Amino acid sequence: MNVNELNVKKTAVLFFDMLNVYYHGAPRETQQRMKPVVDNAVRLMNGARRASLPIFYAMANHRPDGESRSRIVTDTDMRLRPWPNGDCKPAVHGATEGSWAQKVIDEIAPQPEDYVIPKFRWSTFHQTYFDLALRSCGIDTLIVSGGAVDVGVASTVYSARDHDYTVIVVSDACSNSHEDSVAAFMNTVFPRMARVRTTDEVLEMIRKGGKLNQLI
Amino acid sequence: MNVNELNVKKTAVLFFDMLNVYYHGAPRETQQRMKPVVDNAVRLMNGARRASLPIFYAMANHRPDGESRSRIVTDTDMRLRPWPNGDCKPAVHGATEGSWAQKVIDEIAPQPEDYVIPKFRWSTFHQTYFDLALRSCGIDTLIVSGGAVDVGVASTVYSARDHDYTVIVVSDACSNSHEDSVAAFMNTVFPRMARVRTTDEVLEMIRKGGKLNQLI
Amino acid sequence: MNVNELNVKKTAVLFFDMLNVYYHGAPRETQQRMKPVVDNAVRLMNGARRASLPIFYAMANHRPDGESRSRIVTDTDMRLRPWPNGDCKPAVHGATEGSWAQKVIDEIAPQPEDYVIPKFRWSTFHQTYFDLALRSCGIDTLIVSGGAVDVGVASTVYSARDHDYTVIVVSDACSNSHEDSVAAFMNTVFPRMARVRTTDEVLEMIRKGGKLNQLI
Amino acid sequence: MNVNELNVKKTAVLFFDMLNVYYHGAPRETQQRMKPVVDNAVRLMNGARRASLPIFYAMANHRPDGESRSRIVTDTDMRLRPWPNGDCKPAVHGATEGSWAQKVIDEIAPQPEDYVIPKFRWSTFHQTYFDLALRSCGIDTLIVSGGAVDVGVASTVYSARDHDYTVIVVSDACSNSHEDSVAAFMNTVFPRMARVRTTDEVLEMIRKGGKLNQLI
């Protein structure tokens, strides 16, 4: 297949962890950094809805009592701060089931026909019904927007690659705190396992693909 | 748990894709770049054998006819070269089942009691018996050596993280072609999902942990 | 381990598809047949709560539009009636997400600390977070109650067996429409892959195990 | 789809555990009971090869040291004999990796283009590359022959059902030791999740399907 083609009948959009806790509940500077990403996600969503692409939302889903959380040992916490005295103690995650923090941001709120995938680890594929739903819908291509690039997005793209899904990472509709890793993923890692495109480019691919299929 | 501790009774070593095709069959400059990595892998293997740690080998395993290969669309080939005319045509992988190219390098050759995990995609966990074997052995911690860091090693570490395995990436026993991504993984990505240590540090952790368990 | 022992610290209860659609919404004769099964499930739940065993509920979860449903070809429908003219047309499942039909019956209603596992196919393990939650809780033994024995219960027990969980099927707390298959499972199939016990026997095992652990 | 149709371009054959240990290495009476099953498997294989259907072999694969074996507690051993004094002690499985016992019987010996799936538990899908290979080949329908019906075959059919594969169980090309369970599976369980057909019927379906596709 040519790298500029898209079969819109086999394509879905995935919004990854676009949750209140990471945006409306985040510090002002994070909100400012993420604003253009959210704007692009909105444009992407609108384009996808016009072409009738199925839309999926990956949503972190944790128990208030922290019982199902990961207990692995890491060098640092999620902000790259080493553990005090080397004592690794992961906090209970903020996106607890049913909380405001966990809800998808209103800007791209899920509709009844959309798919919401509660997830318990980083990858959207890990012990969820994501692959089952994609297969049932006949999807083989995923357009991915969200964050963080080097955490859940990367984890999901690696999984998607191994599950034989073609992925398009929408570079300006993805967020990340770390400049070095986002550059490495976009320039060096993703091009060998996916396609990297801007929102404008993806909207154009959807438009062209939709015309071919007389969907738009 | 403290980040400097290791329970050797629950720890295994994983050598990832240390195959002839990537070393003895590679161009001279690759061999020179990888030589110190292989030397460290040998030291790691010897230390692990002394402490009776189970040793696993992840081994790419492809059909000569290419029938089970991935057919996804990517921007570039595995060397980051864009496809001519945008026409994505993945080659059949060199590590075909039973070939010399596919064999683990002699320097760290598997012994009868070791575990060899043929794999068909990037992650060692993807549709293999790796997780089953680790669980059966009571392993919860993986020491990882091999390459490439930003391809199969990263894919495996993300999977291990989601499967609740604690990972120690042995930085100087891992290889990669791309400086930017290896730096991003070692400095920014892995510390939040694993521990990053040198071969010397890991050998010391095994030695100390072994003493505690009176294994050495 | 002895077949009469139970480590209550590593044991959980699974109530499988004990939903309104299969009981309160079912024909009177089904309700009458199931009444003693539900009574036993209640006793089991109370015993499990006293001993602080984690309780899991497997719950069929289907989209109203039927989009994620199975589309395989079978000889008959779920009531063993051949398809008219051989034309296989599976209906949309009654247990749609959020409906009254899908809710767990009030007699054993889930509490906030319990685990509810929405599932999309027959096995409780298939593309759900069941295995992840069990592992996080340190569970290795499942006490199973519910129905239908030869559909979802059997599917779950086969999966549990392959995932290395020890299973106790509570014979008089399980329901089924077909006499021949329930007899075959209880007498011939389950004893080789699980333990088959009555509610009274299981409650006694929990009581004894709890005493050993000073939990009761 | 009509229950008598078969799209041969999307169909594969699975021979399940047709190994020396279960036939040529078995007691004479087992061999006599299995002889017609093997004869039908041979006819099935020949018909499948003529129509160019991919052929898969599920093959139990165990370590001589038993390290990766299941350690669950069951009421009985695999021959339905209760454990002496209730002390559950599973033996190391006979089909050890590389042994004569583990080899597929010569009557239906795998050819280089076939797929051999080493497996570590009962289901052919459990932590193997079976699903990956089927997806890569575009297969959605499995024709299943082998044994034992109520152990690995049933486990595989339940898994196949949940993975959205249409299954045809070839009743007279399957073997089992227990009359009650084989009758329950063939008459009550399989018809609701698969199709049950004789070897003659399946060969006719392949022949018709092949004509439609001009393959034969």
mmCIF file of C-alpha atoms in Angstrom, chain B residues 10-207:
data_model
loop_
_atom_site.group_PDB
_atom_site.id
_atom_site.type_symbol
_atom_site.label_atom_id
_atom_site.label_comp_id
_atom_site.label_asym_id
_atom_site.label_seq_id
_atom_site.Cartn_x
_atom_site.Cartn_y
_atom_site.Cartn_z
ATOM 1 C CA LYS B 10 12.355 -14.353 41.533
ATOM 2 C CA THR B 11 14.702 -12.971 38.880
ATOM 3 C CA ALA B 12 15.492 -14.168 35.358
ATOM 4 C CA VAL B 13 17.733 -12.871 32.576
ATOM 5 C CA LEU B 14 16.404 -12.201 29.086
ATOM 6 C CA PHE B 15 18.777 -12.004 26.125
ATOM 7 C CA PHE B 16 16.854 -10.338 23.348
ATOM 8 C CA ASP B 17 17.583 -11.121 19.679
ATOM 9 C CA MET B 18 21.289 -11.738 20.197
ATOM 10 C CA LEU B 19 21.322 -13.576 16.879
ATOM 11 C CA ASN B 20 23.962 -14.206 14.222
ATOM 12 C CA VAL B 21 22.083 -12.043 11.726
ATOM 13 C CA TYR B 22 22.582 -8.994 13.941
ATOM 14 C CA TYR B 23 26.208 -9.643 14.924
ATOM 15 C CA HIS B 24 28.391 -12.211 13.170
ATOM 16 C CA GLY B 25 26.443 -11.709 9.964
ATOM 17 C CA ALA B 26 26.450 -7.907 10.224
ATOM 18 C CA PRO B 27 28.840 -5.376 8.594
ATOM 19 C CA ARG B 28 32.205 -4.904 10.303
ATOM 20 C CA GLU B 29 31.312 -1.519 11.797
ATOM 21 C CA THR B 30 28.211 -3.004 13.413
ATOM 22 C CA GLN B 31 30.306 -5.804 14.822
ATOM 23 C CA GLN B 32 32.770 -3.315 16.267
ATOM 24 C CA ARG B 33 29.999 -1.257 17.813
ATOM 25 C CA MET B 34 28.399 -4.362 19.294
ATOM 26 C CA LYS B 35 31.554 -6.068 20.576
ATOM 27 C CA PRO B 36 31.503 -4.430 24.054
ATOM 28 C CA VAL B 37 27.769 -5.142 24.313
ATOM 29 C CA VAL B 38 28.407 -8.826 23.631
ATOM 30 C CA ASP B 39 31.280 -8.869 26.119
ATOM 31 C CA ASN B 40 28.964 -7.490 28.781
ATOM 32 C CA ALA B 41 26.257 -9.991 27.868
ATOM 33 C CA VAL B 42 28.783 -12.792 28.410
ATOM 34 C CA ARG B 43 29.715 -11.436 31.851
ATOM 35 C CA LEU B 44 26.045 -11.093 32.697
ATOM 36 C CA MET B 45 25.348 -14.659 31.588
ATOM 37 C CA ASN B 46 28.211 -16.038 33.664
ATOM 38 C CA GLY B 47 27.051 -14.147 36.762
ATOM 39 C CA ALA B 48 23.496 -15.319 36.230
ATOM 40 C CA ARG B 49 24.557 -18.957 35.814
ATOM 41 C CA ARG B 50 26.632 -18.804 39.027
ATOM 42 C CA ALA B 51 23.551 -17.602 40.924
ATOM 43 C CA SER B 52 21.283 -20.150 39.175
ATOM 44 C CA LEU B 53 19.048 -17.521 37.605
ATOM 45 C CA PRO B 54 16.874 -18.915 34.796
ATOM 46 C CA ILE B 55 18.007 -17.606 31.412
ATOM 47 C CA PHE B 56 15.624 -16.835 28.556
ATOM 48 C CA TYR B 57 16.460 -16.115 24.915
ATOM 49 C CA ALA B 58 14.016 -14.206 22.754
ATOM 50 C CA MET B 59 14.591 -15.256 19.170
ATOM 51 C CA ALA B 60 12.980 -13.822 16.050
ATOM 52 C CA ASN B 61 11.421 -16.698 14.125
ATOM 53 C CA HIS B 62 10.117 -16.196 10.613
ATOM 54 C CA ARG B 63 8.845 -18.472 7.855
ATOM 55 C CA PRO B 64 10.964 -18.639 4.709
ATOM 56 C CA ASP B 65 7.798 -17.930 2.681
ATOM 57 C CA GLY B 66 7.049 -14.833 4.778
ATOM 58 C CA GLU B 67 3.443 -15.959 5.262
ATOM 59 C CA SER B 68 3.073 -14.919 8.915
ATOM 60 C CA ARG B 69 4.869 -11.618 8.609
ATOM 61 C CA SER B 70 3.467 -8.228 9.484
ATOM 62 C CA ARG B 71 2.001 -6.338 6.530
ATOM 63 C CA ILE B 72 1.405 -2.950 8.116
ATOM 64 C CA VAL B 73 2.136 0.371 6.405
ATOM 65 C CA THR B 74 5.050 2.416 7.752
ATOM 66 C CA ASP B 75 6.786 5.611 6.671
ATOM 67 C CA THR B 76 10.198 3.983 6.322
ATOM 68 C CA ASP B 77 11.983 0.657 6.296
ATOM 69 C CA MET B 78 13.882 -0.553 9.384
ATOM 70 C CA ARG B 79 16.860 1.649 8.464
ATOM 71 C CA LEU B 80 14.713 4.777 8.419
ATOM 72 C CA ARG B 81 14.797 5.040 4.624
ATOM 73 C CA PRO B 82 11.481 6.213 3.122
ATOM 74 C CA TRP B 83 9.923 3.693 0.722
ATOM 75 C CA PRO B 84 10.716 4.416 -2.962
ATOM 76 C CA ASN B 85 7.686 6.259 -4.420
ATOM 77 C CA GLY B 86 5.930 5.798 -1.081
ATOM 78 C CA ASP B 87 5.290 2.156 -1.915
ATOM 79 C CA CYS B 88 5.549 0.254 1.377
ATOM 80 C CA LYS B 89 6.924 -3.242 0.729
ATOM 81 C CA PRO B 90 8.368 -4.957 3.810
ATOM 82 C CA ALA B 91 11.038 -7.537 2.979
ATOM 83 C CA VAL B 92 10.944 -11.088 4.313
ATOM 84 C CA HIS B 93 12.906 -11.061 7.569
ATOM 85 C CA GLY B 94 16.407 -12.561 7.596
ATOM 86 C CA ALA B 95 15.956 -14.593 10.783
ATOM 87 C CA THR B 96 14.146 -17.504 9.159
ATOM 88 C CA GLU B 97 13.361 -20.547 11.259
ATOM 89 C CA GLY B 98 16.234 -23.007 11.432
ATOM 90 C CA SER B 99 18.756 -20.826 9.593
ATOM 91 C CA TRP B 100 22.260 -19.922 10.785
ATOM 92 C CA ALA B 101 21.187 -16.271 10.753
ATOM 93 C CA GLN B 102 18.523 -17.010 13.343
ATOM 94 C CA LYS B 103 20.760 -18.838 15.816
ATOM 95 C CA VAL B 104 21.730 -17.210 19.109
ATOM 96 C CA ILE B 105 25.393 -16.153 18.945
ATOM 97 C CA ASP B 106 27.823 -18.755 20.263
ATOM 98 C CA GLU B 107 29.226 -16.375 22.879
ATOM 99 C CA ILE B 108 26.054 -16.789 24.959
ATOM 100 C CA ALA B 109 24.805 -20.069 23.503
ATOM 101 C CA PRO B 110 21.670 -21.494 25.192
ATOM 102 C CA GLN B 111 22.139 -24.583 27.362
ATOM 103 C CA PRO B 112 19.586 -27.407 27.643
ATOM 104 C CA GLU B 113 18.101 -26.019 30.875
ATOM 105 C CA ASP B 114 17.573 -22.541 29.378
ATOM 106 C CA TYR B 115 14.382 -21.232 27.795
ATOM 107 C CA VAL B 116 14.283 -20.305 24.128
ATOM 108 C CA ILE B 117 11.263 -18.222 23.117
ATOM 109 C CA PRO B 118 10.635 -18.074 19.371
ATOM 110 C CA LYS B 119 8.814 -14.835 18.648
ATOM 111 C CA PHE B 120 6.939 -13.564 15.608
ATOM 112 C CA ARG B 121 6.598 -9.867 16.259
ATOM 113 C CA TRP B 122 8.687 -7.398 18.304
ATOM 114 C CA SER B 123 7.604 -7.990 21.886
ATOM 115 C CA THR B 124 8.822 -11.168 23.555
ATOM 116 C CA PHE B 125 5.399 -11.391 25.170
ATOM 117 C CA HIS B 126 3.338 -11.201 21.975
ATOM 118 C CA GLN B 127 1.679 -14.563 21.347
ATOM 119 C CA THR B 128 4.539 -16.578 22.852
ATOM 120 C CA TYR B 129 4.778 -18.711 26.017
ATOM 121 C CA PHE B 130 7.116 -16.224 27.740
ATOM 122 C CA ASP B 131 4.631 -15.027 30.361
ATOM 123 C CA LEU B 132 3.475 -18.606 31.019
ATOM 124 C CA ALA B 133 7.040 -19.796 31.597
ATOM 125 C CA LEU B 134 7.908 -16.834 33.838
ATOM 126 C CA ARG B 135 4.806 -17.394 35.961
ATOM 127 C CA SER B 136 5.505 -21.118 36.234
ATOM 128 C CA CYS B 137 9.021 -20.334 37.487
ATOM 129 C CA GLY B 138 7.743 -17.740 39.972
ATOM 130 C CA ILE B 139 9.688 -14.934 38.271
ATOM 131 C CA ASP B 140 8.672 -11.308 38.842
ATOM 132 C CA THR B 141 11.851 -9.504 37.755
ATOM 133 C CA LEU B 142 13.582 -9.474 34.377
ATOM 134 C CA ILE B 143 17.155 -8.392 33.632
ATOM 135 C CA VAL B 144 17.208 -7.432 29.947
ATOM 136 C CA SER B 145 20.168 -7.375 27.554
ATOM 137 C CA GLY B 146 20.173 -7.215 23.764
ATOM 138 C CA GLY B 147 18.947 -5.112 20.907
ATOM 139 C CA ALA B 148 17.697 -3.102 19.294
ATOM 140 C CA VAL B 149 16.804 -0.875 22.229
ATOM 141 C CA ASP B 150 14.178 1.163 20.375
ATOM 142 C CA VAL B 151 12.609 -1.807 18.584
ATOM 143 C CA GLY B 152 12.221 -5.162 20.327
ATOM 144 C CA VAL B 153 13.764 -4.270 23.682
ATOM 145 C CA ALA B 154 11.483 -1.267 24.169
ATOM 146 C CA SER B 155 8.479 -3.238 22.928
ATOM 147 C CA THR B 156 9.279 -6.008 25.422
ATOM 148 C CA VAL B 157 9.840 -3.586 28.318
ATOM 149 C CA TYR B 158 6.509 -1.858 27.690
ATOM 150 C CA SER B 159 4.812 -5.286 27.649
ATOM 151 C CA ALA B 160 6.670 -6.425 30.759
ATOM 152 C CA ARG B 161 5.568 -3.269 32.550
ATOM 153 C CA ASP B 162 1.919 -3.932 31.724
ATOM 154 C CA HIS B 163 2.269 -7.584 32.758
ATOM 155 C CA ASP B 164 3.567 -6.410 36.164
ATOM 156 C CA TYR B 165 7.163 -7.515 35.752
ATOM 157 C CA THR B 166 9.873 -5.385 37.289
ATOM 158 C CA VAL B 167 12.563 -4.829 34.650
ATOM 159 C CA ILE B 168 16.229 -3.946 34.890
ATOM 160 C CA VAL B 169 17.603 -2.724 31.566
ATOM 161 C CA VAL B 170 21.336 -3.322 31.395
ATOM 162 C CA SER B 171 22.398 -0.152 29.601
ATOM 163 C CA ASP B 172 25.877 -1.253 28.475
ATOM 164 C CA ALA B 173 24.634 -4.717 27.470
ATOM 165 C CA CYS B 174 22.089 -3.313 25.020
ATOM 166 C CA SER B 175 22.698 -2.183 21.445
ATOM 167 C CA ASN B 176 21.058 0.306 19.118
ATOM 168 C CA SER B 177 21.760 2.105 15.855
ATOM 169 C CA HIS B 178 20.183 5.418 16.769
ATOM 170 C CA GLU B 179 21.823 7.690 19.339
ATOM 171 C CA ASP B 180 18.848 9.957 19.934
ATOM 172 C CA SER B 181 16.388 7.209 20.699
ATOM 173 C CA VAL B 182 18.732 5.181 22.891
ATOM 174 C CA ALA B 183 19.434 8.311 24.964
ATOM 175 C CA ALA B 184 15.717 9.091 25.235
ATOM 176 C CA PHE B 185 14.908 5.551 26.352
ATOM 177 C CA MET B 186 17.723 5.253 28.886
ATOM 178 C CA ASN B 187 17.329 8.750 30.388
ATOM 179 C CA THR B 188 13.652 9.599 30.028
ATOM 180 C CA VAL B 189 11.491 6.586 29.218
ATOM 181 C CA PHE B 190 12.890 3.528 31.025
ATOM 182 C CA PRO B 191 13.511 5.136 34.469
ATOM 183 C CA ARG B 192 9.755 5.604 34.922
ATOM 184 C CA MET B 193 8.875 2.016 34.013
ATOM 185 C CA ALA B 194 12.023 0.081 34.936
ATOM 186 C CA ARG B 195 15.469 0.394 36.408
ATOM 187 C CA VAL B 196 18.498 1.215 34.248
ATOM 188 C CA ARG B 197 21.807 -0.219 35.446
ATOM 189 C CA THR B 198 25.249 -1.103 34.084
ATOM 190 C CA THR B 199 26.510 -4.663 33.851
ATOM 191 C CA ASP B 200 28.780 -4.068 36.855
ATOM 192 C CA GLU B 201 25.897 -2.786 38.919
ATOM 193 C CA VAL B 202 23.666 -5.720 37.994
ATOM 194 C CA LEU B 203 26.385 -8.262 38.746
ATOM 195 C CA GLU B 204 26.809 -6.658 42.171
ATOM 196 C CA MET B 205 23.039 -6.782 42.775
ATOM 197 C CA ILE B 206 22.986 -10.473 41.844
ATOM 198 C CA ARG B 207 25.984 -11.170 44.097
#
